[in-house]
Amino acid sequence: MKKSEERRILKWDKLDNTANLFPVIAGEEMSNVYRISVLLKEEIQQNLLQQALDIILPKFELFHVRLRQGIFWYYFEENVKRAPRVLEEANYPCRFIVQNKNRSYLFRVSYYKCRINLEVFHVLTDGMGGINFLKELTYQYLRLSHPDLRDLIGGDELSSDTSLNTEDSFLKNYRKSHQKSYKTQKAFLLKGEKFRTPKFGVVHGYLNIPQLKAVCKKRNVSINEYLVAVFAWGVYLECMHGMPGKKPIRIAVPVNLRPFFDSVTTKNFFAVVSAEFKVVKKSYTFEEVLEIVKASLREQITKEHLEEIFSYNVSNEKVLIARAVPLILKKIAIRSVYTSAALANTSTVTNIGNISVKEEYEPYVEGFHAYLAMSKGQGLKGTICSYQDTLVFTFSFILKDTSIQKAFFRKLAEDGLDVSIETNGVCYE
C-alpha cells in the first residue's frame, strides 16, 4: 500500500478543550504524566502482561492514537504500530513520554513485583479514563494468568460497564460565556532545594476509611474537604510558620464533571476549583482552617459554577480569530495563560475516588495507588484514591524538604487516625 493511500484511511480526532494545553507545555521538567497502579496478590509475569496489552489496546480507540501537529491545532491520528513494550520498572515515575521511543503511543505500561503501572500523558484522558483502561488491562491479565477465571467469565470481551465513549463533553455541555471564573492572582508558592531531574519522591499514607469517615462526620465535613484542609494546615504551619502573608494558600482541586453532566466520556472531562485560605491574622486553629476550606470548596463545587469554568475555556477556543491563528503563535498565548493560572495555586490535591473491580477479580486485587507529575511552581502534590476499606493519600514531590508531609500525617495521627506510611526512599538518599 502506498503511503498516500495509508494516510487516507487513518482515523483522526480532535483534542478535547483541556487536552489542547498539554502538548504545548509538556517536557522533561513538566511531563504532564500521571500514574495509576494496581497492586495484585501475585507477582506479575511480563509476557502475560504484554499479551494482555496487545489484546485490549485495539478495543480502546482513545489509547490507540499518536499525536500529530497541524497548522492550527494538534490532533490525534490512529496509531498503526504494535502496542508499546511492557517493561519492568527501572526509572522514576511520571517521566516525560517521548513518542518516538514508545512506538508513538501516549501511555506506557510497566510492572514491579506485584504492581502494574499505567502512566498516561494527560492529553489522552484524565484519571477516570485511565482507571477505565487499567481495570480492563488487569482483568485481561488475570484471565491469562488464571485460565479457570477466563472460563468463568466467558471469553476476553470488555466488561459491560466499561465505557468506550469518546465524545467531547466540554463541547456538548458548553454554554456561551465571557466571564473568567477562576483565580489568576499569585498564590503563596512552595520553595526550596529540589532533587535533580528525574529524581522524584513518593510517600503513600494508608488510612482506614471507616475510621476516617467517623472523624469527618464528627467535624461535619467530607473526606475530601478534611484532607485538603490538613494539607493547607501543613503549609500554614511549616512554610508560613503560623504568620500572616500577603499571598493566600490556594490548593487546586480537580473535579470530575461526569456526575454533574451525565457523561460517560473517556476523554478529559474535569474542571479545577481552588480551596483558598487567606492568612490575614496572627494565628489560626485547625478548626478555623477547616471551616475556611470547607466553605471555599462548597461555594465552588456546584453545577452552575463548574459549567462557568469550562464554558469560559471553550468560548476562547471557539473564537473565530483565535481558530485561524497558526499553532506556533497559539503556543505563545497558551504558555502565557498557563503560567498565570499555574502560579495562582500553591499545590494540587486530586481525588481519584473509590476504585472498585468486578466481584470475580476481587480475590486477586490488593489495592490501587495514583500520583501526579510536577507542574510549574508546584514541587509537591497530593493524590487520593481508595479501594474497599483503605484510602491512600500519596505525596509526589521534587522538593527535598519533607516538613509538609510530616505535618500532614502528624495532624491525622493527632485526630486519632491510624496511619501507615510507605515511601520510595528518595528523601533518605
mmCIF file of N, CA and C in Angstrom, residues 247-333:
data_model
loop_
_atom_site.group_PDB
_atom_site.id
_atom_site.type_symbol
_atom_site.label_atom_id
_atom_site.label_comp_id
_atom_site.label_asym_id
_atom_site.label_seq_id
_atom_site.Cartn_x
_atom_site.Cartn_y
_atom_site.Cartn_z
ATOM 1 N N LYS A 247 0.174 36.666 50.237
ATOM 2 C CA LYS A 247 -0.377 35.768 49.227
ATOM 3 C C LYS A 247 -1.114 34.607 49.901
ATOM 4 N N PRO A 248 -2.268 34.232 49.378
ATOM 5 C CA PRO A 248 -3.057 33.164 50.009
ATOM 6 C C PRO A 248 -2.485 31.776 49.723
ATOM 7 N N ILE A 249 -2.753 30.843 50.631
ATOM 8 C CA ILE A 249 -2.529 29.431 50.330
ATOM 9 C C ILE A 249 -3.720 28.996 49.490
ATOM 10 N N ARG A 250 -3.440 28.469 48.329
ATOM 11 C CA ARG A 250 -4.529 28.094 47.422
ATOM 12 C C ARG A 250 -4.240 26.696 46.880
ATOM 13 N N ILE A 251 -5.100 25.743 47.187
ATOM 14 C CA ILE A 251 -4.924 24.363 46.761
ATOM 15 C C ILE A 251 -5.875 24.056 45.606
ATOM 16 N N ALA A 252 -5.316 23.760 44.437
ATOM 17 C CA ALA A 252 -6.137 23.392 43.280
ATOM 18 C C ALA A 252 -6.753 22.008 43.498
ATOM 19 N N VAL A 253 -8.041 21.904 43.205
ATOM 20 C CA VAL A 253 -8.762 20.637 43.391
ATOM 21 C C VAL A 253 -9.513 20.312 42.097
ATOM 22 N N PRO A 254 -8.988 19.393 41.279
ATOM 23 C CA PRO A 254 -9.714 18.993 40.067
ATOM 24 C C PRO A 254 -11.018 18.277 40.428
ATOM 25 N N VAL A 255 -12.069 18.573 39.673
ATOM 26 C CA VAL A 255 -13.394 17.988 39.929
ATOM 27 C C VAL A 255 -13.835 17.202 38.701
ATOM 28 N N ASN A 256 -14.166 15.933 38.889
ATOM 29 C CA ASN A 256 -14.709 15.098 37.821
ATOM 30 C C ASN A 256 -16.102 15.614 37.454
ATOM 31 N N LEU A 257 -16.295 16.011 36.199
ATOM 32 C CA LEU A 257 -17.554 16.619 35.775
ATOM 33 C C LEU A 257 -18.607 15.608 35.335
ATOM 34 N N ARG A 258 -18.246 14.359 35.175
ATOM 35 C CA ARG A 258 -19.178 13.366 34.622
ATOM 36 C C ARG A 258 -20.474 13.245 35.426
ATOM 37 N N PRO A 259 -20.406 13.158 36.766
ATOM 38 C CA PRO A 259 -21.663 13.028 37.516
ATOM 39 C C PRO A 259 -22.567 14.250 37.403
ATOM 40 N N PHE A 260 -21.974 15.428 37.189
ATOM 41 C CA PHE A 260 -22.765 16.659 37.119
ATOM 42 C C PHE A 260 -23.489 16.787 35.778
ATOM 43 N N PHE A 261 -22.911 16.195 34.711
ATOM 44 C CA PHE A 261 -23.457 16.397 33.368
ATOM 45 C C PHE A 261 -23.823 15.082 32.680
ATOM 46 N N ASP A 262 -24.001 14.034 33.475
ATOM 47 C CA ASP A 262 -24.460 12.747 32.963
ATOM 48 C C ASP A 262 -23.618 12.285 31.771
ATOM 49 N N SER A 263 -22.301 12.291 31.953
ATOM 50 C CA SER A 263 -21.378 11.931 30.888
ATOM 51 C C SER A 263 -20.671 10.622 31.220
ATOM 52 N N VAL A 264 -20.369 9.838 30.182
ATOM 53 C CA VAL A 264 -19.569 8.620 30.356
ATOM 54 C C VAL A 264 -18.346 8.673 29.436
ATOM 55 N N THR A 265 -17.956 9.878 29.035
ATOM 56 C CA THR A 265 -16.811 10.009 28.130
ATOM 57 C C THR A 265 -15.539 9.495 28.778
ATOM 58 N N THR A 266 -14.651 8.956 27.939
ATOM 59 C CA THR A 266 -13.340 8.531 28.434
ATOM 60 C C THR A 266 -12.270 9.574 28.115
ATOM 61 N N LYS A 267 -12.669 10.674 27.468
ATOM 62 C CA LYS A 267 -11.745 11.793 27.269
ATOM 63 C C LYS A 267 -11.687 12.634 28.545
ATOM 64 N N ASN A 268 -10.790 13.619 28.554
ATOM 65 C CA ASN A 268 -10.739 14.541 29.687
ATOM 66 C C ASN A 268 -12.101 15.196 29.890
ATOM 67 N N PHE A 269 -12.562 15.219 31.129
ATOM 68 C CA PHE A 269 -13.764 15.978 31.453
ATOM 69 C C PHE A 269 -13.721 16.331 32.930
ATOM 70 N N PHE A 270 -12.994 17.388 33.229
ATOM 71 C CA PHE A 270 -12.851 17.862 34.602
ATOM 72 C C PHE A 270 -12.675 19.373 34.595
ATOM 73 N N ALA A 271 -12.912 19.974 35.735
ATOM 74 C CA ALA A 271 -12.661 21.402 35.941
ATOM 75 C C ALA A 271 -11.892 21.543 37.249
ATOM 76 N N VAL A 272 -11.182 22.642 37.388
ATOM 77 C CA VAL A 272 -10.356 22.849 38.581
ATOM 78 C C VAL A 272 -10.886 24.018 39.397
ATOM 79 N N VAL A 273 -11.185 23.744 40.662
ATOM 80 C CA VAL A 273 -11.526 24.810 41.609
ATOM 81 C C VAL A 273 -10.346 24.945 42.572
ATOM 82 N N SER A 274 -10.364 25.976 43.397
ATOM 83 C CA SER A 274 -9.250 26.189 44.320
ATOM 84 C C SER A 274 -9.762 26.466 45.730
ATOM 85 N N ALA A 275 -9.268 25.683 46.687
ATOM 86 C CA ALA A 275 -9.566 25.941 48.097
ATOM 87 C C ALA A 275 -8.630 27.051 48.562
ATOM 88 N N GLU A 276 -9.190 28.184 48.922
ATOM 89 C CA GLU A 276 -8.377 29.363 49.240
ATOM 90 C C GLU A 276 -8.395 29.676 50.735
ATOM 91 N N PHE A 277 -7.202 29.883 51.276
ATOM 92 C CA PHE A 277 -7.037 30.240 52.683
ATOM 93 C C PHE A 277 -6.157 31.493 52.750
ATOM 94 N N LYS A 278 -6.801 32.641 53.004
ATOM 95 C CA LYS A 278 -6.065 33.905 53.132
ATOM 96 C C LYS A 278 -5.632 34.070 54.586
ATOM 97 N N VAL A 279 -4.343 34.132 54.781
ATOM 98 C CA VAL A 279 -3.788 34.210 56.141
ATOM 99 C C VAL A 279 -3.677 35.683 56.525
ATOM 100 N N VAL A 280 -4.725 36.199 57.169
ATOM 101 C CA VAL A 280 -4.796 37.632 57.425
ATOM 102 C C VAL A 280 -4.622 38.001 58.902
ATOM 103 N N LYS A 281 -4.649 37.022 59.802
ATOM 104 C CA LYS A 281 -4.447 37.340 61.213
ATOM 105 C C LYS A 281 -3.270 36.536 61.775
ATOM 106 N N LYS A 282 -2.922 36.800 63.004
ATOM 107 C CA LYS A 282 -1.685 36.251 63.557
ATOM 108 C C LYS A 282 -1.709 34.743 63.771
ATOM 109 N N SER A 283 -2.835 34.184 64.121
ATOM 110 C CA SER A 283 -2.857 32.740 64.335
ATOM 111 C C SER A 283 -4.243 32.178 64.048
ATOM 112 N N TYR A 284 -4.241 30.937 63.581
ATOM 113 C CA TYR A 284 -5.475 30.215 63.281
ATOM 114 C C TYR A 284 -5.418 28.845 63.952
ATOM 115 N N THR A 285 -6.567 28.349 64.323
ATOM 116 C CA THR A 285 -6.657 26.960 64.777
ATOM 117 C C THR A 285 -6.944 26.093 63.553
ATOM 118 N N PHE A 286 -6.739 24.799 63.700
ATOM 119 C CA PHE A 286 -7.058 23.903 62.589
ATOM 120 C C PHE A 286 -8.551 23.961 62.284
ATOM 121 N N GLU A 287 -9.375 24.082 63.317
ATOM 122 C CA GLU A 287 -10.821 24.143 63.109
ATOM 123 C C GLU A 287 -11.199 25.338 62.229
ATOM 124 N N GLU A 288 -10.522 26.455 62.404
ATOM 125 C CA GLU A 288 -10.798 27.638 61.581
ATOM 126 C C GLU A 288 -10.389 27.389 60.131
ATOM 127 N N VAL A 289 -9.223 26.796 59.940
ATOM 128 C CA VAL A 289 -8.756 26.500 58.582
ATOM 129 C C VAL A 289 -9.702 25.517 57.898
ATOM 130 N N LEU A 290 -10.160 24.524 58.640
ATOM 131 C CA LEU A 290 -11.077 23.535 58.087
ATOM 132 C C LEU A 290 -12.371 24.188 57.614
ATOM 133 N N GLU A 291 -12.916 25.099 58.409
ATOM 134 C CA GLU A 291 -14.151 25.783 58.025
ATOM 135 C C GLU A 291 -13.943 26.673 56.802
ATOM 136 N N ILE A 292 -12.783 27.318 56.714
ATOM 137 C CA ILE A 292 -12.472 28.174 55.553
ATOM 138 C C ILE A 292 -12.392 27.339 54.283
ATOM 139 N N VAL A 293 -11.675 26.212 54.356
ATOM 140 C CA VAL A 293 -11.527 25.332 53.193
ATOM 141 C C VAL A 293 -12.874 24.735 52.794
ATOM 142 N N LYS A 294 -13.620 24.290 53.767
ATOM 143 C CA LYS A 294 -14.943 23.709 53.514
ATOM 144 C C LYS A 294 -15.845 24.706 52.785
ATOM 145 N N ALA A 295 -15.901 25.931 53.294
ATOM 146 C CA ALA A 295 -16.764 26.950 52.681
ATOM 147 C C ALA A 295 -16.302 27.287 51.268
ATOM 148 N N SER A 296 -14.983 27.375 51.080
ATOM 149 C CA SER A 296 -14.423 27.709 49.776
ATOM 150 C C SER A 296 -14.783 26.655 48.737
ATOM 151 N N LEU A 297 -14.640 25.383 49.086
ATOM 152 C CA LEU A 297 -14.936 24.307 48.139
ATOM 153 C C LEU A 297 -16.431 24.191 47.871
ATOM 154 N N ARG A 298 -17.248 24.290 48.914
ATOM 155 C CA ARG A 298 -18.702 24.135 48.708
ATOM 156 C C ARG A 298 -19.283 25.265 47.874
ATOM 157 N N GLU A 299 -18.705 26.429 47.989
ATOM 158 C CA GLU A 299 -19.175 27.556 47.193
ATOM 159 C C GLU A 299 -18.907 27.333 45.708
ATOM 160 N N GLN A 300 -17.818 26.643 45.404
ATOM 161 C CA GLN A 300 -17.390 26.491 44.007
ATOM 162 C C GLN A 300 -17.867 25.198 43.345
ATOM 163 N N ILE A 301 -18.028 24.132 44.130
ATOM 164 C CA ILE A 301 -18.388 22.855 43.521
ATOM 165 C C ILE A 301 -19.905 22.741 43.397
ATOM 166 N N THR A 302 -20.411 23.518 42.448
ATOM 167 C CA THR A 302 -21.822 23.466 42.049
ATOM 168 C C THR A 302 -21.853 23.311 40.537
ATOM 169 N N LYS A 303 -22.911 22.735 40.037
ATOM 170 C CA LYS A 303 -23.006 22.519 38.587
ATOM 171 C C LYS A 303 -22.881 23.842 37.829
ATOM 172 N N GLU A 304 -23.521 24.884 38.354
ATOM 173 C CA GLU A 304 -23.525 26.179 37.671
ATOM 174 C C GLU A 304 -22.119 26.761 37.579
ATOM 175 N N HIS A 305 -21.386 26.712 38.699
ATOM 176 C CA HIS A 305 -20.043 27.296 38.699
ATOM 177 C C HIS A 305 -19.080 26.468 37.846
ATOM 178 N N LEU A 306 -19.181 25.150 37.926
ATOM 179 C CA LEU A 306 -18.306 24.296 37.126
ATOM 180 C C LEU A 306 -18.564 24.520 35.638
ATOM 181 N N GLU A 307 -19.824 24.715 35.286
ATOM 182 C CA GLU A 307 -20.183 24.996 33.895
ATOM 183 C C GLU A 307 -19.565 26.314 33.443
ATOM 184 N N GLU A 308 -19.558 27.300 34.318
ATOM 185 C CA GLU A 308 -18.940 28.592 34.005
ATOM 186 C C GLU A 308 -17.448 28.425 33.712
ATOM 187 N N ILE A 309 -16.776 27.602 34.515
ATOM 188 C CA ILE A 309 -15.328 27.429 34.369
ATOM 189 C C ILE A 309 -14.980 26.865 32.997
ATOM 190 N N PHE A 310 -15.589 25.724 32.635
ATOM 191 C CA PHE A 310 -15.172 25.132 31.363
ATOM 192 C C PHE A 310 -15.792 25.847 30.161
ATOM 193 N N SER A 311 -16.937 26.490 30.336
ATOM 194 C CA SER A 311 -17.533 27.231 29.229
ATOM 195 C C SER A 311 -16.679 28.432 28.851
ATOM 196 N N TYR A 312 -16.055 29.062 29.843
ATOM 197 C CA TYR A 312 -15.147 30.180 29.556
ATOM 198 C C TYR A 312 -13.978 29.696 28.711
ATOM 199 N N ASN A 313 -13.416 28.528 29.075
ATOM 200 C CA ASN A 313 -12.286 27.984 28.331
ATOM 201 C C ASN A 313 -12.683 27.602 26.906
ATOM 202 N N VAL A 314 -13.848 26.975 26.757
ATOM 203 C CA VAL A 314 -14.305 26.566 25.433
ATOM 204 C C VAL A 314 -14.612 27.790 24.578
ATOM 205 N N SER A 315 -15.187 28.831 25.184
ATOM 206 C CA SER A 315 -15.529 30.031 24.417
ATOM 207 C C SER A 315 -14.286 30.660 23.809
ATOM 208 N N ASN A 316 -13.166 30.616 24.522
ATOM 209 C CA ASN A 316 -11.917 31.148 23.969
ATOM 210 C C ASN A 316 -11.457 30.344 22.760
ATOM 211 N N GLU A 317 -11.628 29.016 22.842
ATOM 212 C CA GLU A 317 -11.225 28.155 21.727
ATOM 213 C C GLU A 317 -12.094 28.394 20.502
ATOM 214 N N LYS A 318 -13.372 28.746 20.731
ATOM 215 C CA LYS A 318 -14.319 28.881 19.635
ATOM 216 C C LYS A 318 -14.272 30.240 18.939
ATOM 217 N N VAL A 319 -13.505 31.181 19.515
ATOM 218 C CA VAL A 319 -13.388 32.487 18.865
ATOM 219 C C VAL A 319 -12.777 32.294 17.480
ATOM 220 N N LEU A 320 -13.457 32.765 16.450
ATOM 221 C CA LEU A 320 -13.031 32.518 15.070
ATOM 222 C C LEU A 320 -11.628 33.039 14.797
ATOM 223 N N ILE A 321 -11.307 34.227 15.323
ATOM 224 C CA ILE A 321 -9.982 34.801 15.086
ATOM 225 C C ILE A 321 -8.907 33.890 15.660
ATOM 226 N N ALA A 322 -9.159 33.389 16.883
ATOM 227 C CA ALA A 322 -8.182 32.514 17.531
ATOM 228 C C ALA A 322 -8.025 31.215 16.762
ATOM 229 N N ARG A 323 -9.118 30.710 16.198
ATOM 230 C CA ARG A 323 -9.058 29.441 15.465
ATOM 231 C C ARG A 323 -8.185 29.567 14.225
ATOM 232 N N ALA A 324 -8.120 30.762 13.653
ATOM 233 C CA ALA A 324 -7.358 30.976 12.421
ATOM 234 C C ALA A 324 -5.890 31.288 12.677
ATOM 235 N N VAL A 325 -5.520 31.487 13.935
ATOM 236 C CA VAL A 325 -4.126 31.796 14.265
ATOM 237 C C VAL A 325 -3.286 30.526 14.164
ATOM 238 N N PRO A 326 -2.123 30.584 13.484
ATOM 239 C CA PRO A 326 -1.264 29.394 13.375
ATOM 240 C C PRO A 326 -0.857 28.867 14.749
ATOM 241 N N LEU A 327 -0.646 27.561 14.834
ATOM 242 C CA LEU A 327 -0.326 26.918 16.100
ATOM 243 C C LEU A 327 0.916 27.502 16.747
ATOM 244 N N ILE A 328 1.901 27.869 15.947
ATOM 245 C CA ILE A 328 3.140 28.400 16.515
ATOM 246 C C ILE A 328 2.892 29.664 17.337
ATOM 247 N N LEU A 329 1.902 30.462 16.931
ATOM 248 C CA LEU A 329 1.549 31.671 17.690
ATOM 249 C C LEU A 329 0.621 31.327 18.848
ATOM 250 N N LYS A 330 -0.266 30.349 18.642
ATOM 251 C CA LYS A 330 -1.144 29.912 19.737
ATOM 252 C C LYS A 330 -0.317 29.432 20.926
ATOM 253 N N LYS A 331 0.785 28.741 20.646
ATOM 254 C CA LYS A 331 1.617 28.189 21.712
ATOM 255 C C LYS A 331 2.089 29.290 22.663
ATOM 256 N N ILE A 332 2.462 30.426 22.124
ATOM 257 C CA ILE A 332 2.941 31.544 22.952
ATOM 258 C C ILE A 332 1.841 32.011 23.894
ATOM 259 N N ALA A 333 0.620 32.169 23.349
ATOM 260 C CA ALA A 333 -0.504 32.629 24.160
ATOM 261 C C ALA A 333 -0.885 31.586 25.206
#
